[in-house]
Short mmCIF file of C-alpha atoms in Angstrom, two decimals:
data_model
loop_
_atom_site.label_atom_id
_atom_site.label_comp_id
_atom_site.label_asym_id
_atom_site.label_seq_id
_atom_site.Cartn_x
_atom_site.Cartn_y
_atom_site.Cartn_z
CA UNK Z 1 -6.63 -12.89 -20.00
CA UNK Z 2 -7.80 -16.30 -20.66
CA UNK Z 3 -8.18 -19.12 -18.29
CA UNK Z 4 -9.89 -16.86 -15.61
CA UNK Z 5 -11.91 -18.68 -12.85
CA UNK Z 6 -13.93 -17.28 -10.25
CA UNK Z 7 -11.05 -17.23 -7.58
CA UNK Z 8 -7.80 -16.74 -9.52
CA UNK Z 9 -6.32 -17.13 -12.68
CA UNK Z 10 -5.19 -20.47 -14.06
CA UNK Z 11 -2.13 -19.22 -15.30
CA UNK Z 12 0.85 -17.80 -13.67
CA UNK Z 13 1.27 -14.02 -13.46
CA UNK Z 14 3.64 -11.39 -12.31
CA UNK Z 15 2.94 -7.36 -11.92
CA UNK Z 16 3.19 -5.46 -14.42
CA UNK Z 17 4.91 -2.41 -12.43
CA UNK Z 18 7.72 -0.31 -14.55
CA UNK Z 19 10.44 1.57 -12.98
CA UNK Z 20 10.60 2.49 -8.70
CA UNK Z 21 7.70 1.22 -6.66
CA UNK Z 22 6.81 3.43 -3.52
CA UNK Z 23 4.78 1.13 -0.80
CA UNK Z 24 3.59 2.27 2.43
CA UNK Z 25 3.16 0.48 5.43
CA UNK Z 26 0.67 2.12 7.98
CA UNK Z 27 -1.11 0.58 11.11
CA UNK Z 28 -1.85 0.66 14.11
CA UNK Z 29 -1.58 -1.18 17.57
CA UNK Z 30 -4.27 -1.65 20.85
CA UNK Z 31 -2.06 -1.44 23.70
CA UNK Z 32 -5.11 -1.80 25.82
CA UNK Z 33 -8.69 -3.18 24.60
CA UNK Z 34 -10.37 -2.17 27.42
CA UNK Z 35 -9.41 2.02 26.42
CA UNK Z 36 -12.58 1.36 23.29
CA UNK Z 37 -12.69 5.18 22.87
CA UNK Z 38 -9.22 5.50 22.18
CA UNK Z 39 -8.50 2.87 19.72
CA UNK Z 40 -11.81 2.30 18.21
CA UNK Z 41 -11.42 6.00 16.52
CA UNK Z 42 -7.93 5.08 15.23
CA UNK Z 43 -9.09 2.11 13.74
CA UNK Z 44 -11.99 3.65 11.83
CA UNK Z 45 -9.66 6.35 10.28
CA UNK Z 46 -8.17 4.13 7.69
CA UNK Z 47 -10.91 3.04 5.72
CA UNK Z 48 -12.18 6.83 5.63
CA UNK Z 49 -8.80 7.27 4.29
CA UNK Z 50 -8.89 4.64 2.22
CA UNK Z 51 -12.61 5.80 0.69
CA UNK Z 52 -11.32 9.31 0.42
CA UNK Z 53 -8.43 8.34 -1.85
CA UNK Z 54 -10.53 5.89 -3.98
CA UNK Z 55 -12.72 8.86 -4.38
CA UNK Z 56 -9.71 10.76 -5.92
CA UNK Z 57 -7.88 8.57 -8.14
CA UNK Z 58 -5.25 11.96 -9.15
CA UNK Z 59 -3.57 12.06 -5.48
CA UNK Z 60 -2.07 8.77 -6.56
CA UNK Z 61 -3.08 5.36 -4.61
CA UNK Z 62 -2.80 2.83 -7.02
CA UNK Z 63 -4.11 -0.47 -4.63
CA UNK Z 64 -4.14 -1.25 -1.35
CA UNK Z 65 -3.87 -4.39 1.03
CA UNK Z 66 -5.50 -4.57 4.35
CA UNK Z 67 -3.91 -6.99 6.88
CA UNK Z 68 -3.48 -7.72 10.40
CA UNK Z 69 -0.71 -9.04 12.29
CA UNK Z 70 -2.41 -10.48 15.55
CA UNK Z 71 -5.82 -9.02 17.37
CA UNK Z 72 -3.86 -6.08 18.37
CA UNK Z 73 -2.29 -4.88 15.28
CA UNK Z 74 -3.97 -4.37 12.26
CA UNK Z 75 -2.06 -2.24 9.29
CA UNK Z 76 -2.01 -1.38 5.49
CA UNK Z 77 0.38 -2.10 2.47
CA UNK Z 78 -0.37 0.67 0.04
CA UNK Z 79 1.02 1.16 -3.11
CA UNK Z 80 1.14 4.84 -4.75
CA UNK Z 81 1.99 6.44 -8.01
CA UNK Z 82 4.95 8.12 -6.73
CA UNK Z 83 6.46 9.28 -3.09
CA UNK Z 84 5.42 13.47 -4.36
CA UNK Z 85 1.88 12.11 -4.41
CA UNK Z 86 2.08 10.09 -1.18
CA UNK Z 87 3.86 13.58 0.98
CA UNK Z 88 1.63 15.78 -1.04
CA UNK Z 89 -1.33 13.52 0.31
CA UNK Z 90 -0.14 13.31 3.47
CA UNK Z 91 0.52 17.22 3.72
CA UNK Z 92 -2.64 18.33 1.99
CA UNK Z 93 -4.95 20.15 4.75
CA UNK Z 94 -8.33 19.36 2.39
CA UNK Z 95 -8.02 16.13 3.55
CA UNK Z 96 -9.29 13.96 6.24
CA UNK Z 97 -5.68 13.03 6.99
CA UNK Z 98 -4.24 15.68 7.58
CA UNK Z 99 -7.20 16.43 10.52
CA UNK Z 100 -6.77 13.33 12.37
CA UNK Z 101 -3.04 13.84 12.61
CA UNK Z 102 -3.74 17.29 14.14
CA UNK Z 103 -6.23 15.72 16.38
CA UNK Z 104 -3.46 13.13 17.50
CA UNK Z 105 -0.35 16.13 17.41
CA UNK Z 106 -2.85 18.40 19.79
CA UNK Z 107 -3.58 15.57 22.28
CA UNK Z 108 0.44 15.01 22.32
CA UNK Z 109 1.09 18.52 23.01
CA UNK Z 110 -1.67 18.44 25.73
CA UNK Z 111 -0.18 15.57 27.40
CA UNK Z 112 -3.39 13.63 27.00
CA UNK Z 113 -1.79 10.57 25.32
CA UNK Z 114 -1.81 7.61 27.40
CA UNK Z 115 -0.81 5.11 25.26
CA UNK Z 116 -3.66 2.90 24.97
CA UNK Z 117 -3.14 2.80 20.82
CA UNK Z 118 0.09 2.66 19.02
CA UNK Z 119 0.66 4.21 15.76
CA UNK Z 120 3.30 3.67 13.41
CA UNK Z 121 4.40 3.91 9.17
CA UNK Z 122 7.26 2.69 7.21
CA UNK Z 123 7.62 4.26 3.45
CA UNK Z 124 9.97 2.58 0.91
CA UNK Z 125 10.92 3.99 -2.55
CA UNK Z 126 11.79 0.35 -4.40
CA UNK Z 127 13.86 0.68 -7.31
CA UNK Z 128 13.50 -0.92 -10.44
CA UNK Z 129 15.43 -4.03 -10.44
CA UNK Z 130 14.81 -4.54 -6.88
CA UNK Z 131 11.58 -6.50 -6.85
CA UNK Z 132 9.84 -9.44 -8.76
CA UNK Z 133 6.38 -10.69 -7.89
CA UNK Z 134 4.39 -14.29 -8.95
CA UNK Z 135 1.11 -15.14 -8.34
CA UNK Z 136 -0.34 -18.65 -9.06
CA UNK Z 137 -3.80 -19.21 -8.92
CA UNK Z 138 -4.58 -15.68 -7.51
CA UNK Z 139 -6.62 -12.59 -9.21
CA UNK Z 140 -4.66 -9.50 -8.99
CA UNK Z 141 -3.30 -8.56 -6.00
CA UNK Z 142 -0.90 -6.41 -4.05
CA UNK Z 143 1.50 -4.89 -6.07
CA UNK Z 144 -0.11 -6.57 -9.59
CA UNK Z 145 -3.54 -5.39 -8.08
CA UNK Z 146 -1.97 -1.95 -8.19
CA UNK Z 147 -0.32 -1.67 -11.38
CA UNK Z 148 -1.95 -4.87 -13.41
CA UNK Z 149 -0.75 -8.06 -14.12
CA UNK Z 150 0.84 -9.55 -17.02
CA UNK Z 151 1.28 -13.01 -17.94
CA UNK Z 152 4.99 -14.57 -16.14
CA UNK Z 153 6.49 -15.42 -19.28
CA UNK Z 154 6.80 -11.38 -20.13
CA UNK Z 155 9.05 -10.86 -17.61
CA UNK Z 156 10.24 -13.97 -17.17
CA UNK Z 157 9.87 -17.73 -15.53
CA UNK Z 158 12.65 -17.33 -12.63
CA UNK Z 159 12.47 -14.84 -10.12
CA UNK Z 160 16.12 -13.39 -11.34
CA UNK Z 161 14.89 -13.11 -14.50
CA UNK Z 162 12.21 -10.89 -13.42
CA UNK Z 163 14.37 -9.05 -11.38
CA UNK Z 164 16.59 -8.00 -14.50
CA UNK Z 165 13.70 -6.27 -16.56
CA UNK Z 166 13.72 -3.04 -17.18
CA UNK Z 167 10.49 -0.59 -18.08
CA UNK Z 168 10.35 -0.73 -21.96
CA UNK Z 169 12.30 -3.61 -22.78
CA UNK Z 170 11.80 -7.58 -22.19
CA UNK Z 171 14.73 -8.83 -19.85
CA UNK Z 172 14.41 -12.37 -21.83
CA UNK Z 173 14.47 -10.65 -25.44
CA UNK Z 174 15.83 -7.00 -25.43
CA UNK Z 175 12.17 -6.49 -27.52
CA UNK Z 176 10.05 -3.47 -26.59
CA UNK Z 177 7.26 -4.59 -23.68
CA UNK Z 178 3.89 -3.98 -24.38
CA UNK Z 179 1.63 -1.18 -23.39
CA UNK Z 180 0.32 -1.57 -20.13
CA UNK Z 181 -3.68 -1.27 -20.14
#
């Protein structure tokens, strides 16, 4: 794309995501700072996740988006391929996952949770023709990060426009979208 600069695009883009989007929320909360060796664990999980996954583009995380919400809650916004890849991920025992929710199921069952750190995940399966996305003066990112960008006028200029396309055709034009790269 033309017009690039060095911290966003001079032009206006949307995503270029076709058909459902599944997005993941996952995070975490200190309930107490002073309880380091309870929390501090927790918090280093999701980037070994997060490495783990880049490491294996197949099991399906197409971006991600790493955010907090105030010094005691600090989350994700993950966008996958499809919610089969994101359960069969999240059930897989090869991964690292899958261990550090056994880790955190055995110290329920043991009654050695105190609740010093607060976990939590909402998933949402987004159908098509339930989201639109614009970014002005930004590289890619969140959803268009995760599934590309295309210039705004492709799906078009108002956000109801962009909520009416549909994978394969132009909402504006009824014409045949191009292949995404």
């Amino acid at each position: 794309m033309t017009g690039k600069s060095g911290t966003g695009t001079a032009v206006r883009t949307t995503a270029a995501a076709e058909g459902d989007v599944v997005v993941l929320l996952i995070g975490m909360r200190i309930n107490h700072f002073w309880a380091v060796h309870h929390w501090l664990p927790v918090l280093l999980a999701m980037p070994r996740m997060l490495r783990e996954l880049a490491r294996s583009p197949e099991r399906g995380l197409l971006g991600h988006v790493l955010l907090t919400a105030s010094p005691r809650t600090y989350y994700v916004v993950q966008y996958w391929e499809s919610k089969e890849k994101l359960y069969r991920y999240a059930h897989s025992p090869d991964v690292f996952h899958h261990r550090a929710w056994a880790l955190v199921n055995r110290k329920e069952r043991a009654g050695k949770v105190r609740g010093h750190v607060g976990l939590w995940h909402e998933s949402y399966i987004v159908p098509e023709g339930s989201y639109e996305s614009i970014y002005a003066d930004m590289p890619a990112f969140g959803l268009a990060a995760a599934h590309g960008q295309v210039p705004l006028e492709r799906r078009g200029k108002r956000a109801k426009d962009r909520f009416a396309h549909r994978s394969g055709q132009r909402a504006e034009t009824g014409q045949e979208a191009p292949e995404r790269a």
